[in-house]
CSV table of C-alpha atoms in Angstrom, one decimal:
chain,number,residue,atom,x,y,z
A,177,ASP,CA,-47.7,15.6,-13.4
A,178,MET,CA,-49.7,18.5,-11.9
A,179,VAL,CA,-49.1,17.6,-8.3
A,180,ALA,CA,-45.3,17.4,-8.7
A,181,GLU,CA,-45.3,20.7,-10.6
A,182,GLU,CA,-47.3,22.4,-7.8
A,183,GLU,CA,-45.0,20.9,-5.2
A,184,GLN,CA,-42.0,22.2,-7.1
A,185,LYS,CA,-43.5,25.7,-7.3
A,186,GLU,CA,-44.2,25.7,-3.6
A,187,LEU,CA,-40.6,24.5,-2.8
A,188,ALA,CA,-39.2,27.2,-5.1
A,189,GLY,CA,-41.3,29.8,-3.4
A,190,ALA,CA,-40.1,28.6,0.0
A,191,VAL,CA,-36.5,28.8,-1.1
A,192,ASN,CA,-37.0,32.2,-2.6
A,193,SER,CA,-38.7,33.5,0.6
A,194,SER,CA,-36.0,32.0,2.8
A,195,SER,CA,-33.2,33.5,0.8
A,196,ARG,CA,-34.9,36.9,0.9
A,197,ASN,CA,-35.2,36.7,4.7
A,198,LEU,CA,-31.5,35.7,5.0
A,199,LEU,CA,-30.5,38.6,2.9
A,200,ILE,CA,-32.5,41.0,5.1
A,201,LEU,CA,-30.9,39.5,8.2
A,202,LEU,CA,-27.4,39.7,6.7
A,203,ASN,CA,-27.9,43.3,5.7
A,204,ASP,CA,-29.3,44.2,9.2
A,205,ILE,CA,-26.3,42.5,10.9
A,206,LEU,CA,-23.8,44.3,8.6
A,207,ASP,CA,-25.5,47.7,9.2
A,208,LEU,CA,-25.5,47.1,13.0
A,209,SER,CA,-21.9,46.1,13.1
A,210,LYS,CA,-20.9,49.1,11.0
A,211,ILE,CA,-22.9,51.4,13.4
A,212,GLU,CA,-21.3,49.8,16.5
A,213,ALA,CA,-17.8,50.0,15.0
A,214,GLY,CA,-18.5,53.7,14.2
A,215,GLU,CA,-17.8,53.0,10.6
A,216,LEU,CA,-21.2,53.9,9.2
A,217,THR,CA,-20.7,57.0,7.0
A,218,LEU,CA,-23.6,59.1,6.1
A,219,GLU,CA,-23.9,61.0,2.8
A,220,ASN,CA,-24.6,64.7,3.0
A,221,ILE,CA,-25.9,65.6,-0.4
A,222,PRO,CA,-28.9,67.7,-1.7
A,223,PHE,CA,-31.8,65.5,-2.6
A,224,ASP,CA,-35.5,65.6,-3.3
A,225,VAL,CA,-37.5,64.7,-0.2
A,226,ARG,CA,-40.8,64.2,-2.1
A,227,ARG,CA,-39.2,61.8,-4.5
A,228,ALA,CA,-37.4,59.8,-1.8
A,229,VAL,CA,-40.7,59.4,0.1
A,230,SER,CA,-42.9,58.6,-2.9
A,231,GLN,CA,-40.3,56.1,-4.2
A,232,THR,CA,-40.3,54.2,-0.9
A,233,VAL,CA,-44.1,54.3,-0.6
A,234,ASP,CA,-44.6,53.2,-4.3
A,235,LEU,CA,-42.2,50.3,-3.7
A,236,LEU,CA,-44.2,49.0,-0.7
A,237,ARG,CA,-47.7,49.7,-2.1
A,238,PRO,CA,-48.0,46.2,-3.7
A,239,VAL,CA,-47.1,44.6,-0.4
A,240,ALA,CA,-49.9,46.5,1.3
A,241,ALA,CA,-52.3,45.8,-1.5
A,242,ARG,CA,-51.7,42.0,-1.1
A,243,LYS,CA,-53.1,42.4,2.5
A,244,ASP,CA,-55.9,44.7,1.3
A,245,ILE,CA,-54.4,47.6,3.3
A,246,ILE,CA,-54.4,51.2,2.0
A,247,LEU,CA,-50.9,52.7,1.9
A,248,ASP,CA,-50.7,56.4,1.2
A,249,SER,CA,-48.5,59.4,1.9
A,250,VAL,CA,-49.1,63.1,2.5
A,251,ILE,CA,-46.3,65.5,2.1
A,252,SER,CA,-46.9,69.0,3.3
A,253,PRO,CA,-46.3,71.8,0.8
A,254,LEU,CA,-44.1,73.4,3.6
A,255,VAL,CA,-41.5,70.7,3.1
A,256,HIS,CA,-38.5,72.1,1.2
A,257,GLU,CA,-38.2,70.6,-2.3
A,258,ARG,CA,-34.5,69.8,-1.6
A,259,ILE,CA,-32.7,69.1,1.6
A,260,LYS,CA,-29.2,68.0,2.5
A,261,GLY,CA,-28.7,64.6,3.9
A,262,ASP,CA,-28.5,60.9,3.1
A,263,PRO,CA,-31.4,59.9,0.8
A,264,ALA,CA,-30.6,56.2,0.9
A,265,ARG,CA,-30.6,56.1,4.7
A,266,LEU,CA,-33.8,58.2,4.9
A,267,GLN,CA,-35.4,55.6,2.5
A,268,GLN,CA,-34.1,52.8,4.7
A,269,ILE,CA,-35.7,54.4,7.8
A,270,LEU,CA,-38.9,54.9,6.0
A,271,ASN,CA,-38.9,51.4,4.5
A,272,ASN,CA,-38.4,49.9,8.0
A,273,LEU,CA,-41.2,51.9,9.6
A,274,VAL,CA,-43.7,51.4,6.7
A,275,SER,CA,-42.9,47.7,6.4
A,276,ASN,CA,-43.5,47.3,10.1
A,277,GLY,CA,-46.8,49.2,9.8
A,278,ILE,CA,-47.8,46.8,7.0
A,279,LYS,CA,-46.6,43.7,8.8
A,280,PHE,CA,-48.6,44.4,12.0
A,281,THR,CA,-51.8,45.7,10.3
A,282,GLU,CA,-54.5,43.2,9.3
A,283,GLU,CA,-57.0,45.8,8.0
A,284,GLY,CA,-57.2,49.5,7.5
A,285,TYR,CA,-54.3,51.7,6.5
A,286,VAL,CA,-50.7,52.7,6.8
A,287,ARG,CA,-50.1,56.4,6.3
A,288,VAL,CA,-46.9,58.4,6.0
A,289,ASP,CA,-47.2,62.1,6.9
A,290,VAL,CA,-44.2,64.4,6.1
A,291,THR,CA,-44.1,67.9,7.5
A,292,SER,CA,-41.3,70.2,8.4
A,293,GLY,CA,-40.5,72.4,11.4
A,294,ARG,CA,-37.5,74.1,13.0
A,295,ASN,CA,-35.2,72.7,15.7
A,296,ASP,CA,-33.9,74.6,18.7
A,297,ASP,CA,-31.2,76.2,16.6
A,298,ASP,CA,-33.8,77.5,14.1
A,299,GLU,CA,-32.6,75.1,11.4
A,300,PRO,CA,-35.2,73.3,9.2
A,301,GLU,CA,-36.0,69.7,10.2
A,302,LEU,CA,-38.1,67.0,8.7
A,303,HIS,CA,-41.0,65.4,10.7
A,304,ILE,CA,-42.0,62.0,9.5
A,305,HIS,CA,-45.0,60.3,11.1
A,306,VAL,CA,-46.0,56.8,10.2
A,307,GLU,CA,-49.5,55.8,11.4
A,308,ASP,CA,-51.2,52.5,11.1
A,309,THR,CA,-54.3,50.7,12.2
A,310,GLY,CA,-52.4,47.7,13.4
A,311,ILE,CA,-52.2,45.6,16.6
A,312,GLY,CA,-50.6,48.4,18.7
A,313,ILE,CA,-48.0,47.9,21.4
A,314,GLN,CA,-48.6,47.5,25.1
A,315,GLU,CA,-47.5,50.5,27.2
A,316,ASP,CA,-44.8,48.6,29.1
A,317,LYS,CA,-43.2,47.3,25.8
A,318,ARG,CA,-43.0,50.6,24.0
A,319,GLU,CA,-39.4,51.5,25.0
A,320,ILE,CA,-37.9,48.0,24.3
A,321,ILE,CA,-39.0,47.8,20.7
A,322,PHE,CA,-36.0,49.9,19.7
A,323,GLN,CA,-33.5,47.5,21.4
A,324,LYS,CA,-31.6,44.9,19.4
A,325,PHE,CA,-33.2,41.5,18.8
A,326,THR,CA,-36.3,42.6,20.7
A,327,GLN,CA,-39.9,42.3,19.7
A,328,ALA,CA,-42.8,43.3,21.9
A,329,ASP,CA,-43.9,39.8,22.4
A,330,VAL,CA,-42.3,36.3,22.1
A,331,SER,CA,-45.0,35.1,19.8
A,332,THR,CA,-44.5,38.2,17.5
A,333,ALA,CA,-41.5,36.7,15.7
A,334,ARG,CA,-43.3,33.4,15.2
A,335,LYS,CA,-46.5,35.1,13.8
A,336,TYR,CA,-45.0,38.0,11.9
A,337,GLY,CA,-41.4,37.1,11.3
A,338,GLY,CA,-38.6,39.6,11.2
A,339,THR,CA,-35.1,39.8,12.8
A,340,GLY,CA,-35.9,42.2,15.7
A,341,LEU,CA,-33.2,44.4,14.3
A,342,GLY,CA,-35.1,46.8,12.0
A,343,LEU,CA,-36.2,49.3,14.7
A,344,SER,CA,-32.9,49.2,16.5
A,345,ILE,CA,-31.1,50.1,13.2
A,346,THR,CA,-33.8,52.7,12.5
A,347,LYS,CA,-33.2,54.4,15.8
A,348,GLU,CA,-29.4,54.3,15.4
A,349,LEU,CA,-29.7,55.8,11.9
A,350,THR,CA,-32.1,58.5,13.1
A,351,GLN,CA,-29.8,59.5,15.9
A,352,LYS,CA,-26.8,59.5,13.7
A,353,MET,CA,-28.6,62.0,11.5
A,354,GLY,CA,-29.3,64.2,14.5
A,355,GLY,CA,-32.9,63.1,14.8
A,356,THR,CA,-35.1,61.5,17.4
A,357,ILE,CA,-37.6,58.6,17.1
A,358,GLY,CA,-40.5,57.6,19.3
A,359,VAL,CA,-43.6,55.6,19.4
A,360,ASP,CA,-47.2,56.4,20.5
A,361,SER,CA,-49.6,53.6,20.6
A,362,ILE,CA,-52.9,52.2,21.9
A,363,GLU,CA,-53.0,48.4,22.1
A,364,GLY,CA,-55.4,47.1,19.4
A,365,LYS,CA,-55.5,50.5,17.6
């Protein structure tokens, strides 16, 4: 019977979606507990930045396409081909930022810009800029989005889902790598 089959498909989809969300939550909590216990070790190996960025963007492109959002990335020719660091954690940071961009954007685009510069000690550093045409964040909420279990608005979790841990972990990882993270936003833009 077609109705029963459709219902089963829907239920299977719900179970699949719920288990994926649980897995994300578990991974976030494990990461956070490792960070807080000082047990998160970072790799320091040479890796291809362009490949790391394009792999992450390619993986998320179908998610953006389902919402009719354009997802693209621009990597400056000035960015060194290979840098030393933790490629998996860099991809995790990118994944969190781009996923958020997609989640909070109803139309338009999400763009990743990668350039390089020099820090105060004249060492090369990576500058990653994720821009979207999403809902934006109210000025008084911009600082709290990096706190644990915090979302800019109570209704955000209901409407968009998520654990409220992604940006907190992203900030911790960025700082552990000697970097900084910030947000610049105009509400509604």
